[in-house]
Amino acid sequence: VLGIGFLGERNWIRGFAGLDRMEQKDKDILNNRYFHLRYNYRISPRFRTFHFFQLQSNENLLLDRRLLLGSGLRYSILEEAHGRLDLGTGLMYESERLNPNKLGPAEEPDSDVVRMSNLVVGSGVFGEGRRWVTVVYYQPNVETFRDYRLSGEAGVQVALIGSLQLDVAFTWRHDSRAPAELDEDDLGFRTGFTYRIR
């Protein structure tokens, strides 16, 4: 993952590009590509907006293309020296194209929906050079709440040497209307290193 950003007094802009790929015997067992752009504007010490754009393809989720565009408002309900808890809500436009060769005869490859974008973000420090981060997203279709996505991530960041840190995270994803070939729930484990340049 490659990330770049700018943090000012009221403005925060970040961009991320990622590629996860793994092959076994000339067959992809992991192929995920994405670009994410996010902008926050701080209205007050506790209120800030969030706006995002994401473009993604993921063969494991049968995604030829997923485009997300959304905006909302985020509020910090707890802000202390050792921890922080934020809540946010907004709307996002989602356009998807699934691989038609992997779908059943009654499944449509193309969809365009408007979803709510609700989030809970918690973070804090424990010990020296260690930080925990937890994020939960709930994204229901505004036309029918039976169509929803629920996902979460719980991770730990450990400072190593200088600007280098170790990142370890567990991920979970639930899609109430996943294609028939996929499970509704996915569990994952991710580990990697982050090097920050300021």
Coordinates of N, CA, C and O in Angstrom, one line a residue:
V1 N 0.8 -1.2 0.0 CA 0.0 0.0 0.0 C 0.9 1.2 0.0 O 1.8 1.3 0.8
L2 N 0.6 2.2 -0.9 CA 1.3 3.5 -0.9 C 0.3 4.5 -0.5 O -0.8 4.6 -1.1
G3 N 0.7 5.4 0.4 CA -0.2 6.4 0.9 C 0.5 7.8 0.9 O 1.7 7.8 1.2
I4 N -0.2 8.8 0.7 CA 0.3 10.2 0.8 C -0.8 11.1 1.3 O -2.0 10.8 1.1
G5 N -0.4 12.1 2.0 CA -1.4 13.0 2.6 C -0.9 14.4 3.0 O 0.3 14.6 3.0
F6 N -1.9 15.2 3.3 CA -1.6 16.6 3.8 C -2.5 16.9 4.9 O -3.7 16.7 4.9
L7 N -1.9 17.4 6.0 CA -2.6 17.8 7.2 C -2.4 19.2 7.5 O -1.3 19.6 7.8
G8 N -3.5 20.0 7.5 CA -3.4 21.4 7.8 C -4.2 21.7 9.1 O -4.6 20.8 9.8
E9 N -4.4 23.0 9.3 CA -5.2 23.4 10.5 C -6.6 22.8 10.5 O -7.1 22.4 11.5
R10 N -7.3 22.9 9.3 CA -8.6 22.4 9.2 C -8.8 21.4 8.1 O -9.9 20.7 8.1
N11 N -7.9 21.2 7.2 CA -8.0 20.3 6.1 C -7.1 19.1 6.2 O -5.9 19.2 6.6
W12 N -7.6 17.9 5.9 CA -6.8 16.7 5.9 C -7.2 15.9 4.6 O -8.3 15.5 4.4
I13 N -6.2 15.7 3.8 CA -6.3 15.0 2.5 C -5.4 13.8 2.5 O -4.2 13.9 2.8
R14 N -6.0 12.6 2.1 CA -5.2 11.4 2.1 C -5.5 10.6 0.8 O -6.7 10.5 0.4
G15 N -4.5 10.0 0.2 CA -4.7 9.1 -0.9 C -4.0 7.8 -0.7 O -2.8 7.8 -0.2
F16 N -4.6 6.7 -1.1 CA -4.0 5.4 -0.9 C -4.2 4.6 -2.2 O -5.3 4.6 -2.8
A17 N -3.2 3.9 -2.5 CA -3.3 2.9 -3.7 C -2.7 1.6 -3.2 O -1.6 1.5 -2.6
G18 N -3.4 0.5 -3.5 CA -3.0 -0.8 -3.0 C -3.1 -1.9 -4.0 O -4.0 -1.8 -4.9
L19 N -2.3 -2.9 -3.9 CA -2.3 -4.1 -4.8 C -2.0 -5.3 -3.9 O -0.9 -5.4 -3.4
D20 N -2.9 -6.2 -3.8 CA -2.7 -7.5 -3.1 C -2.8 -8.6 -4.1 O -3.9 -8.8 -4.7
R21 N -1.8 -9.3 -4.4 CA -1.8 -10.4 -5.4 C -1.0 -11.6 -4.9 O 0.1 -11.5 -4.4
M22 N -1.6 -12.8 -5.2 CA -0.9 -14.0 -4.8 C -1.3 -15.1 -5.9 O -2.5 -15.2 -6.2
E23 N -0.4 -15.8 -6.4 CA -0.6 -16.8 -7.4 C -0.2 -18.2 -6.8 O 0.7 -18.3 -6.1
Q24 N -0.9 -19.2 -7.3 CA -0.5 -20.6 -7.0 C -0.8 -21.4 -8.2 O -1.9 -21.5 -8.7
K25 N 0.3 -22.0 -8.8 CA 0.2 -22.8 -10.0 C -0.5 -22.0 -11.1 O -1.4 -22.5 -11.8
D26 N 0.0 -20.8 -11.4 CA -0.5 -19.9 -12.4 C -2.0 -19.6 -12.3 O -2.6 -19.2 -13.3
K27 N -2.5 -19.6 -11.1 CA -3.9 -19.3 -10.8 C -3.9 -18.2 -9.7 O -3.3 -18.4 -8.6
D28 N -4.7 -17.1 -9.9 CA -4.8 -16.1 -8.9 C -5.6 -16.7 -7.7 O -6.7 -17.2 -7.9
I29 N -5.0 -16.6 -6.5 CA -5.8 -16.9 -5.3 C -6.1 -15.6 -4.5 O -6.8 -15.6 -3.5
L30 N -5.4 -14.5 -4.9 CA -5.7 -13.2 -4.3 C -5.4 -12.2 -5.3 O -4.2 -12.1 -5.9
N31 N -6.3 -11.3 -5.7 CA -6.1 -10.2 -6.6 C -7.0 -9.1 -6.3 O -8.2 -9.1 -6.7
N32 N -6.5 -8.1 -5.6 CA -7.3 -7.0 -5.1 C -6.5 -5.7 -5.4 O -5.4 -5.6 -5.0
R33 N -7.1 -4.8 -6.2 CA -6.5 -3.5 -6.5 C -7.5 -2.4 -6.1 O -8.7 -2.5 -6.3
Y34 N -7.0 -1.3 -5.6 CA -7.8 -0.2 -5.2 C -7.1 1.1 -5.1 O -5.9 1.2 -5.0
F35 N -7.9 2.2 -5.3 CA -7.4 3.5 -5.1 C -8.5 4.2 -4.2 O -9.7 4.2 -4.5
H36 N -8.0 4.9 -3.1 CA -8.9 5.6 -2.2 C -8.5 7.0 -1.9 O -7.3 7.2 -1.6
L37 N -9.4 7.9 -2.1 CA -9.1 9.3 -1.8 C -10.0 9.8 -0.8 O -11.3 9.7 -0.9
R38 N -9.5 10.5 0.3 CA -10.4 10.9 1.4 C -10.0 12.4 1.8 O -8.8 12.7 1.8
Y39 N -11.1 13.1 2.1 CA -10.9 14.5 2.5 C -11.7 14.8 3.8 O -12.9 14.4 3.8
N40 N -11.1 15.4 4.8 CA -11.8 15.8 6.0 C -11.7 17.3 6.2 O -10.6 17.8 6.0
Y41 N -12.7 17.9 6.6 CA -12.7 19.4 7.0 C -13.1 19.5 8.5 O -14.2 19.0 8.8
R42 N -12.3 20.1 9.3 CA -12.6 20.2 10.7 C -13.5 21.4 10.9 O -13.0 22.6 10.7
I43 N -14.7 21.2 11.3 CA -15.7 22.3 11.6 C -15.4 22.9 13.0 O -15.4 24.1 13.2
S44 N -15.2 22.0 14.0 CA -14.9 22.4 15.3 C -14.1 21.3 15.9 O -13.8 20.3 15.3
P45 N -13.6 21.5 17.2 CA -12.8 20.4 17.8 C -13.4 19.0 17.8 O -12.7 18.0 17.7
R46 N -14.8 18.9 17.8 CA -15.4 17.6 17.8 C -16.1 17.2 16.5 O -16.3 16.1 16.3
F47 N -16.4 18.2 15.7 CA -17.1 17.9 14.4 C -16.2 18.1 13.2 O -15.4 19.0 13.1
R48 N -16.3 17.1 12.3 CA -15.6 17.3 11.0 C -16.4 16.5 9.9 O -17.1 15.6 10.2
T49 N -16.2 17.0 8.7 CA -16.9 16.3 7.6 C -16.0 15.2 7.1 O -14.7 15.1 7.4
F50 N -16.5 14.2 6.3 CA -15.7 13.3 5.6 C -16.3 13.1 4.2 O -17.5 13.1 4.0
H51 N -15.4 13.0 3.2 CA -15.8 12.9 1.8 C -14.8 11.9 1.2 O -13.6 11.9 1.5
F52 N -15.2 10.9 0.4 CA -14.3 9.9 -0.1 C -14.7 9.5 -1.5 O -15.9 9.5 -1.9
F53 N -13.7 9.0 -2.2 CA -13.9 8.4 -3.5 C -13.0 7.1 -3.5 O -11.9 7.1 -3.1
Q54 N -13.6 6.0 -4.0 CA -12.8 4.7 -4.1 C -13.2 4.0 -5.4 O -14.3 3.9 -5.8
L55 N -12.1 3.5 -6.0 CA -12.2 2.6 -7.1 C -11.5 1.3 -6.8 O -10.3 1.3 -6.4
Q56 N -12.2 0.2 -7.1 CA -11.6 -1.1 -6.6 C -12.0 -2.2 -7.6 O -13.1 -2.2 -8.2
S57 N -11.1 -3.2 -7.7 CA -11.5 -4.5 -8.4 C -10.9 -5.6 -7.5 O -9.8 -5.4 -6.9
N58 N -11.7 -6.7 -7.4 CA -11.3 -7.8 -6.5 C -11.8 -9.1 -7.0 O -13.0 -9.3 -6.9
E59 N -11.0 -9.9 -7.6 CA -11.4 -11.1 -8.2 C -12.0 -12.1 -7.1 O -12.9 -12.9 -7.5
N60 N -11.5 -12.0 -5.9 CA -12.0 -12.9 -4.9 C -13.5 -12.6 -4.5 O -14.2 -13.5 -4.1
L61 N -13.9 -11.3 -4.7 CA -15.3 -10.9 -4.4 C -16.1 -10.8 -5.7 O -17.2 -10.3 -5.7
L62 N -15.5 -11.3 -6.8 CA -16.1 -11.3 -8.2 C -16.3 -9.9 -8.7 O -17.1 -9.7 -9.6
L63 N -15.5 -8.9 -8.2 CA -15.7 -7.5 -8.5 C -14.8 -7.2 -9.7 O -13.6 -7.2 -9.6
D64 N -15.5 -6.9 -10.9 CA -14.7 -6.3 -12.0 C -14.4 -4.9 -11.7 O -13.4 -4.3 -12.1
R65 N -15.4 -4.2 -11.0 CA -15.3 -2.8 -10.7 C -16.3 -2.4 -9.6 O -17.4 -2.8 -9.6
R66 N -15.8 -1.7 -8.6 CA -16.7 -1.1 -7.6 C -16.2 0.4 -7.5 O -15.1 0.7 -7.2
L67 N -17.2 1.3 -7.6 CA -16.9 2.7 -7.5 C -17.8 3.2 -6.3 O -19.0 3.0 -6.3
L68 N -17.2 3.9 -5.4 CA -17.8 4.5 -4.3 C -17.6 6.0 -4.2 O -16.5 6.5 -4.5
L69 N -18.6 6.8 -3.9 CA -18.5 8.2 -3.8 C -19.4 8.7 -2.6 O -20.7 8.5 -2.7
G70 N -18.9 9.2 -1.6 CA -19.7 9.6 -0.4 C -19.3 10.8 0.4 O -18.1 11.2 0.3
S71 N -20.2 11.2 1.2 CA -20.0 12.4 2.1 C -20.7 12.2 3.4 O -21.8 11.5 3.4
G72 N -20.2 12.8 4.5 CA -21.0 12.7 5.7 C -20.3 13.5 6.8 O -19.5 14.4 6.6
L73 N -20.8 13.3 8.0 CA -20.4 14.1 9.2 C -19.9 13.2 10.3 O -20.5 12.1 10.5
R74 N -18.8 13.5 10.9 CA -18.2 12.7 12.0 C -18.1 13.5 13.2 O -17.7 14.7 13.2
Y75 N -18.4 12.8 14.4 CA -18.4 13.5 15.7 C -17.6 12.7 16.7 O -17.8 11.5 16.8
S76 N -16.8 13.4 17.4 CA -16.0 12.7 18.4 C -16.7 12.8 19.8 O -16.9 13.9 20.4
I77 N -17.2 11.6 20.3 CA -17.9 11.6 21.5 C -17.0 11.4 22.7 O -17.4 11.6 23.8
L78 N -15.8 10.9 22.5 CA -14.8 10.7 23.5 C -13.4 11.1 23.0 O -13.0 10.6 22.0
E79 N -12.7 12.0 23.7 CA -11.4 12.4 23.3 C -10.6 12.6 24.5 O -10.7 13.7 25.2
E80 N -9.7 11.6 24.9 CA -8.9 11.7 26.0 C -7.5 11.4 25.6 O -7.2 11.1 24.5
A81 N -6.5 11.6 26.6 CA -5.1 11.4 26.3 C -4.8 10.0 25.8 O -3.9 9.8 24.9
H82 N -5.5 9.0 26.3 CA -5.2 7.6 26.0 C -6.2 6.9 25.1 O -6.1 5.7 24.8
G83 N -7.2 7.7 24.6 CA -8.2 7.0 23.7 C -9.2 8.0 23.1 O -9.4 9.1 23.6
R84 N -9.8 7.6 22.0 CA -10.7 8.4 21.3 C -11.8 7.5 20.6 O -11.5 6.4 20.2
L85 N -13.0 8.0 20.6 CA -14.1 7.3 20.0 C -14.9 8.3 19.1 O -15.4 9.3 19.6
D86 N -15.1 8.0 17.8 CA -15.8 8.8 16.9 C -17.0 8.0 16.3 O -16.9 6.8 16.1
L87 N -18.1 8.8 16.0 CA -19.2 8.2 15.3 C -19.4 9.1 14.0 O -19.2 10.3 14.1
G88 N -19.9 8.4 13.0 CA -20.1 9.2 11.7 C -21.2 8.6 10.9 O -21.6 7.4 11.1
T89 N -21.9 9.4 10.1 CA -23.0 9.0 9.3 C -23.0 9.9 8.0 O -22.7 11.0 8.1
G90 N -23.4 9.3 6.9 CA -23.6 10.0 5.7 C -24.2 9.1 4.6 O -24.8 8.1 4.9
L91 N -24.1 9.5 3.4 CA -24.6 8.8 2.2 C -23.5 8.5 1.2 O -22.5 9.3 1.1
M92 N -23.6 7.4 0.5 CA -22.7 7.1 -0.6 C -23.4 6.5 -1.7 O -24.3 5.8 -1.6
Y93 N -22.8 6.8 -2.9 CA -23.3 6.2 -4.2 C -22.4 5.0 -4.5 O -21.1 5.2 -4.4
E94 N -22.9 3.9 -4.8 CA -22.2 2.7 -5.1 C -22.6 2.1 -6.5 O -23.7 1.9 -6.7
S95 N -21.6 2.0 -7.3 CA -21.8 1.4 -8.6 C -20.9 0.1 -8.8 O -19.6 0.3 -8.6
E96 N -21.5 -1.0 -9.0 CA -20.7 -2.3 -9.1 C -20.9 -3.0 -10.4 O -22.0 -2.9 -11.0
R97 N -19.9 -3.6 -10.9 CA -20.0 -4.6 -12.0 C -19.3 -5.9 -11.5 O -18.1 -5.9 -11.3
L98 N -20.1 -7.0 -11.4 CA -19.5 -8.3 -11.0 C -19.2 -9.1 -12.3 O -19.7 -8.8 -13.4
N99 N -18.3 -10.0 -12.1 CA -17.9 -10.9 -13.2 C -19.1 -11.8 -13.6 O -19.5 -12.6 -12.9
P100 N -19.6 -11.5 -14.8 CA -20.9 -12.2 -15.2 C -20.6 -13.7 -15.4 O -21.6 -14.5 -15.3
N101 N -19.4 -14.2 -15.6 CA -19.1 -15.6 -15.8 C -19.1 -16.4 -14.5 O -19.2 -17.6 -14.6
K102 N -19.2 -15.7 -13.4 CA -19.2 -16.3 -12.1 C -20.6 -16.2 -11.4 O -20.7 -16.7 -10.3
L103 N -21.5 -15.7 -12.1 CA -22.9 -15.4 -11.4 C -23.9 -16.5 -11.9 O -23.7 -17.1 -13.0
G104 N -24.9 -16.7 -11.1 CA -26.0 -17.5 -11.5 C -26.9 -16.9 -12.5 O -26.8 -15.7 -12.7
P105 N -27.8 -17.6 -13.2 CA -28.6 -17.1 -14.2 C -29.6 -16.0 -13.7 O -30.0 -15.1 -14.5
A106 N -29.9 -16.0 -12.5 CA -30.9 -15.0 -11.9 C -30.1 -13.8 -11.3 O -30.8 -12.8 -10.8
E107 N -28.8 -13.8 -11.3 CA -28.1 -12.7 -10.7 C -27.6 -11.7 -11.7 O -27.1 -12.0 -12.8
E108 N -27.8 -10.4 -11.4 CA -27.5 -9.3 -12.3 C -26.0 -8.8 -12.0 O -25.6 -8.6 -10.9
P109 N -25.2 -8.7 -13.1 CA -23.8 -8.2 -12.9 C -23.7 -6.8 -12.5 O -22.7 -6.4 -11.8
D110 N -24.6 -5.9 -12.9 CA -24.5 -4.5 -12.7 C -25.5 -4.0 -11.7 O -26.7 -4.4 -11.7
S111 N -25.1 -3.1 -10.8 CA -26.0 -2.5 -9.8 C -25.5 -1.1 -9.5 O -24.3 -0.8 -9.5
D112 N -26.5 -0.2 -9.2 CA -26.2 1.1 -8.8 C -27.2 1.4 -7.6 O -28.4 1.4 -7.8
V113 N -26.7 1.7 -6.5 CA -27.5 1.9 -5.3 C -26.9 3.1 -4.5 O -25.8 3.5 -4.6
V114 N -27.8 3.6 -3.6 CA -27.4 4.6 -2.6 C -27.5 4.0 -1.3 O -28.5 3.4 -0.9
R115 N -26.4 4.1 -0.5 CA -26.3 3.5 0.8 C -26.0 4.5 1.8 O -25.4 5.5 1.6
M116 N -26.5 4.2 3.1 CA -26.0 5.0 4.2 C -24.5 4.6 4.5 O -24.2 3.4 4.3
S117 N -23.7 5.5 5.0 CA -22.4 5.1 5.4 C -22.2 5.5 6.8 O -21.9 6.6 7.2
N118 N -22.4 4.5 7.7 CA -22.3 4.7 9.1 C -21.0 4.1 9.6 O -20.6 3.0 9.2
L119 N -20.3 4.8 10.5 CA -19.0 4.3 11.0 C -18.8 4.6 12.5 O -19.3 5.5 13.0
V120 N -18.0 3.7 13.1 CA -17.6 3.8 14.5 C -16.1 3.6 14.5 O -15.6 2.6 13.9
V121 N -15.3 4.6 15.0 CA -13.9 4.5 15.0 C -13.3 4.7 16.4 O -13.6 5.7 17.0
G122 N -12.6 3.7 16.9 CA -12.0 3.8 18.2 C -10.5 3.7 18.1 O -10.0 2.9 17.2
S123 N -9.7 4.4 18.8 CA -8.3 4.3 18.8 C -7.7 4.7 20.2 O -8.4 5.4 21.0
G124 N -6.5 4.2 20.5 CA -5.9 4.6 21.7 C -4.5 4.0 21.8 O -4.0 3.3 20.9
V125 N -3.8 4.3 22.9 CA -2.5 3.9 23.1 C -2.4 3.0 24.3 O -3.2 3.1 25.3
F126 N -1.5 2.0 24.3 CA -1.3 1.2 25.5 C 0.2 0.8 25.6 O 0.8 0.3 24.6
G127 N 0.8 1.2 26.6 CA 2.2 1.0 26.7 C 2.9 2.0 25.9 O 2.3 3.0 25.3
E128 N 4.2 1.9 25.7 CA 5.0 2.8 25.0 C 5.2 2.3 23.5 O 5.6 1.2 23.3
G129 N 4.8 3.2 22.5 CA 5.0 2.8 21.1 C 4.0 1.8 20.6 O 4.2 1.3 19.5
R130 N 2.9 1.6 21.3 CA 1.9 0.7 20.8 C 0.5 1.4 20.8 O 0.2 2.2 21.7
R131 N -0.2 1.1 19.7 CA -1.5 1.8 19.5 C -2.5 0.8 18.9 O -2.2 -0.1 18.1
W132 N -3.8 0.9 19.4 CA -4.8 0.0 18.9 C -5.8 0.9 18.1 O -6.0 2.0 18.4
V133 N -6.4 0.3 17.0 CA -7.3 1.0 16.2 C -8.5 0.0 15.8 O -8.2 -1.1 15.4
T134 N -9.7 0.4 16.0 CA -10.9 -0.4 15.6 C -11.8 0.4 14.8 O -12.1 1.6 15.2
V135 N -12.3 -0.1 13.7 CA -13.2 0.6 12.8 C -14.3 -0.4 12.4 O -14.1 -1.6 12.1
V136 N -15.6 0.1 12.5 CA -16.7 -0.7 12.1 C -17.6 0.1 11.1 O -17.8 1.3 11.4
Y137 N -18.0 -0.5 10.0 CA -18.8 0.2 9.0 C -20.2 -0.6 8.9 O -20.2 -1.8 8.8
Y138 N -21.3 0.2 8.8 CA -22.6 -0.4 8.6 C -23.2 0.4 7.4 O -23.4 1.6 7.5
Q139 N -23.4 -0.3 6.3 CA -23.8 0.4 5.0 C -25.1 -0.3 4.4 O -25.0 -1.1 3.6
P140 N -26.2 0.2 4.9 CA -27.5 -0.4 4.3 C -27.9 0.4 3.1 O -27.7 1.6 2.9
N141 N -28.6 -0.3 2.2 CA -29.3 0.3 1.1 C -30.4 1.2 1.6 O -31.2 0.7 2.4
V142 N -30.5 2.4 1.1 CA -31.5 3.3 1.7 C -32.9 2.9 1.2 O -33.9 3.3 1.9
E143 N -33.1 2.0 0.2 CA -34.4 1.6 -0.3 C -34.8 0.3 0.4 O -36.0 0.1 0.5
T144 N -33.9 -0.5 0.9 CA -34.3 -1.7 1.6 C -33.2 -2.0 2.6 O -32.1 -2.4 2.1
F145 N -33.4 -1.9 3.9 CA -32.4 -2.2 4.9 C -32.0 -3.6 5.0 O -31.0 -4.0 5.7
R146 N -32.7 -4.5 4.3 CA -32.3 -5.9 4.3 C -31.1 -6.2 3.4 O -30.5 -7.2 3.5
D147 N -30.8 -5.2 2.6 CA -29.6 -5.2 1.8 C -28.6 -4.3 2.5 O -28.7 -3.1 2.5
Y148 N -27.6 -5.0 3.1 CA -26.6 -4.2 3.9 C -25.3 -4.9 3.9 O -25.1 -6.1 3.6
R149 N -24.3 -4.0 4.2 CA -22.9 -4.5 4.4 C -22.4 -4.1 5.8 O -22.6 -3.0 6.2
L150 N -21.8 -5.0 6.5 CA -21.3 -4.8 7.8 C -19.8 -5.3 7.8 O -19.6 -6.4 7.5
S151 N -18.9 -4.4 8.1 CA -17.5 -4.8 8.1 C -16.8 -4.2 9.3 O -17.2 -3.1 9.8
G152 N -15.7 -4.8 9.7 CA -14.9 -4.3 10.8 C -13.4 -4.7 10.7 O -13.1 -5.6 10.0
E153 N -12.6 -3.9 11.4 CA -11.2 -4.2 11.5 C -10.7 -3.8 12.9 O -11.0 -2.8 13.4
A154 N -9.9 -4.7 13.5 CA -9.3 -4.4 14.8 C -7.8 -4.7 14.6 O -7.4 -5.8 14.2
G155 N -7.0 -3.7 14.9 CA -5.6 -3.8 14.7 C -4.7 -3.2 15.7 O -5.2 -2.4 16.6
V156 N -3.5 -3.5 15.7 CA -2.5 -3.0 16.6 C -1.3 -2.5 15.8 O -0.9 -3.1 14.8
Q157 N -0.8 -1.3 16.1 CA 0.4 -0.7 15.5 C 1.5 -0.6 16.6 O 1.3 -0.1 17.6
V158 N 2.7 -1.2 16.2 CA 3.8 -1.2 17.2 C 5.0 -0.5 16.5 O 5.5 -0.9 15.5
A159 N 5.5 0.5 17.2 CA 6.7 1.2 16.7 C 7.9 0.3 16.8 O 8.1 -0.3 17.9
L160 N 8.7 0.3 15.8 CA 9.9 -0.5 15.8 C 11.2 0.4 15.9 O 11.7 0.6 16.9
I161 N 11.6 0.9 14.7 CA 12.8 1.7 14.7 C 12.5 3.0 14.0 O 12.1 2.9 12.8
G162 N 12.7 4.1 14.6 CA 12.5 5.4 13.9 C 11.0 5.5 13.4 O 10.1 5.5 14.2
S163 N 10.8 5.7 12.1 CA 9.5 5.9 11.6 C 8.9 4.6 11.1 O 7.9 4.6 10.4
L164 N 9.5 3.5 11.4 CA 9.0 2.2 10.9 C 8.2 1.5 12.0 O 8.5 1.5 13.2
Q165 N 7.0 1.0 11.6 CA 6.1 0.4 12.5 C 5.5 -0.9 12.0 O 5.4 -1.1 10.7
L166 N 5.2 -1.8 12.9 CA 4.5 -3.1 12.5 C 3.0 -3.0 12.6 O 2.5 -2.5 13.7
D167 N 2.3 -3.4 11.6 CA 0.8 -3.3 11.6 C 0.2 -4.7 11.6 O 0.6 -5.5 10.7
V168 N -0.6 -5.1 12.5 CA -1.3 -6.4 12.6 C -2.8 -6.1 12.7 O -3.2 -5.3 13.6
A169 N -3.6 -6.7 11.9 CA -5.1 -6.5 12.0 C -5.9 -7.7 11.6 O -5.5 -8.5 10.7
F170 N -7.0 -7.9 12.3 CA -8.1 -8.8 11.9 C -9.2 -8.1 11.2 O -9.6 -7.0 11.7
T171 N -9.7 -8.7 10.1 CA -10.8 -8.1 9.4 C -12.0 -9.0 9.3 O -11.8 -10.2 9.3
W172 N -13.2 -8.4 9.2 CA -14.4 -9.2 9.0 C -15.3 -8.4 8.1 O -15.4 -7.2 8.2
R173 N -16.0 -9.2 7.2 CA -16.9 -8.6 6.3 C -18.2 -9.4 6.2 O -18.1 -10.7 6.0
H174 N -19.4 -8.8 6.2 CA -20.6 -9.5 6.0 C -21.4 -8.8 4.9 O -21.6 -7.6 5.0
D175 N -21.9 -9.5 3.9 CA -22.7 -9.0 2.8 C -24.0 -9.8 2.8 O -24.0 -11.0 2.6
S176 N -25.1 -9.1 3.1 CA -26.4 -9.8 3.3 C -26.9 -10.3 1.9 O -27.7 -11.2 1.9
R177 N -26.4 -9.8 0.8 CA -26.8 -10.2 -0.5 C -25.6 -10.6 -1.3 O -25.4 -10.1 -2.5
A178 N -24.7 -11.4 -0.8 CA -23.5 -11.8 -1.5 C -23.9 -12.7 -2.7 O -24.9 -13.4 -2.6
P179 N -23.2 -12.7 -3.8 CA -23.4 -13.6 -4.9 C -23.5 -15.1 -4.4 O -22.8 -15.4 -3.4
A180 N -24.2 -15.9 -5.0 CA -24.4 -17.3 -4.6 C -23.1 -18.1 -4.4 O -22.9 -18.9 -3.6
E181 N -22.1 -17.7 -5.2 CA -20.8 -18.4 -5.2 C -20.0 -18.0 -4.0 O -19.0 -18.8 -3.6
L182 N -20.3 -16.9 -3.3 CA -19.5 -16.4 -2.2 C -20.3 -16.7 -0.9 O -21.5 -16.7 -0.8
D183 N -19.5 -16.8 0.2 CA -20.1 -16.8 1.6 C -20.5 -15.4 2.0 O -19.9 -14.4 1.5
E184 N -21.5 -15.3 2.8 CA -21.9 -14.0 3.3 C -20.9 -13.4 4.2 O -20.8 -12.1 4.3
D185 N -20.0 -14.2 4.9 CA -19.1 -13.7 5.8 C -17.6 -14.1 5.4 O -17.4 -15.2 4.9
D186 N -16.7 -13.1 5.6 CA -15.3 -13.3 5.3 C -14.5 -12.9 6.5 O -14.8 -11.8 7.1
L187 N -13.5 -13.7 6.9 CA -12.6 -13.3 7.9 C -11.2 -13.2 7.3 O -10.8 -14.0 6.4
G188 N -10.4 -12.3 7.8 CA -9.1 -12.1 7.3 C -8.1 -11.7 8.4 O -8.5 -11.2 9.4
F189 N -6.8 -11.9 8.1 CA -5.7 -11.5 8.9 C -4.7 -10.8 8.1 O -4.3 -11.3 7.0
R190 N -4.2 -9.6 8.5 CA -3.3 -8.9 7.7 C -2.1 -8.4 8.6 O -2.3 -8.0 9.7
T191 N -0.9 -8.5 8.0 CA 0.2 -8.0 8.7 C 1.2 -7.3 7.7 O 1.2 -7.7 6.6
G192 N 1.8 -6.3 8.2 CA 2.7 -5.6 7.3 C 3.5 -4.5 8.0 O 3.4 -4.4 9.3
F193 N 4.2 -3.7 7.3 CA 5.1 -2.7 7.9 C 4.7 -1.3 7.3 O 4.3 -1.2 6.1
T194 N 4.7 -0.3 8.1 CA 4.5 1.1 7.6 C 5.7 2.0 7.9 O 6.2 1.9 9.0
Y195 N 6.1 2.7 6.9 CA 7.2 3.7 7.1 C 6.7 5.0 6.8 O 6.2 5.3 5.7
R196 N 6.7 5.9 7.7 CA 6.2 7.3 7.6 C 7.2 8.3 7.3 O 8.3 8.3 7.9
I197 N 7.0 9.1 6.2 CA 7.9 10.2 5.9 C 7.1 11.5 6.1 O 6.0 11.7 5.5
R198 N 7.6 12.3 6.9 CA 7.0 13.6 7.2 C 7.7 14.8 6.6 O 8.9 14.8 6.4

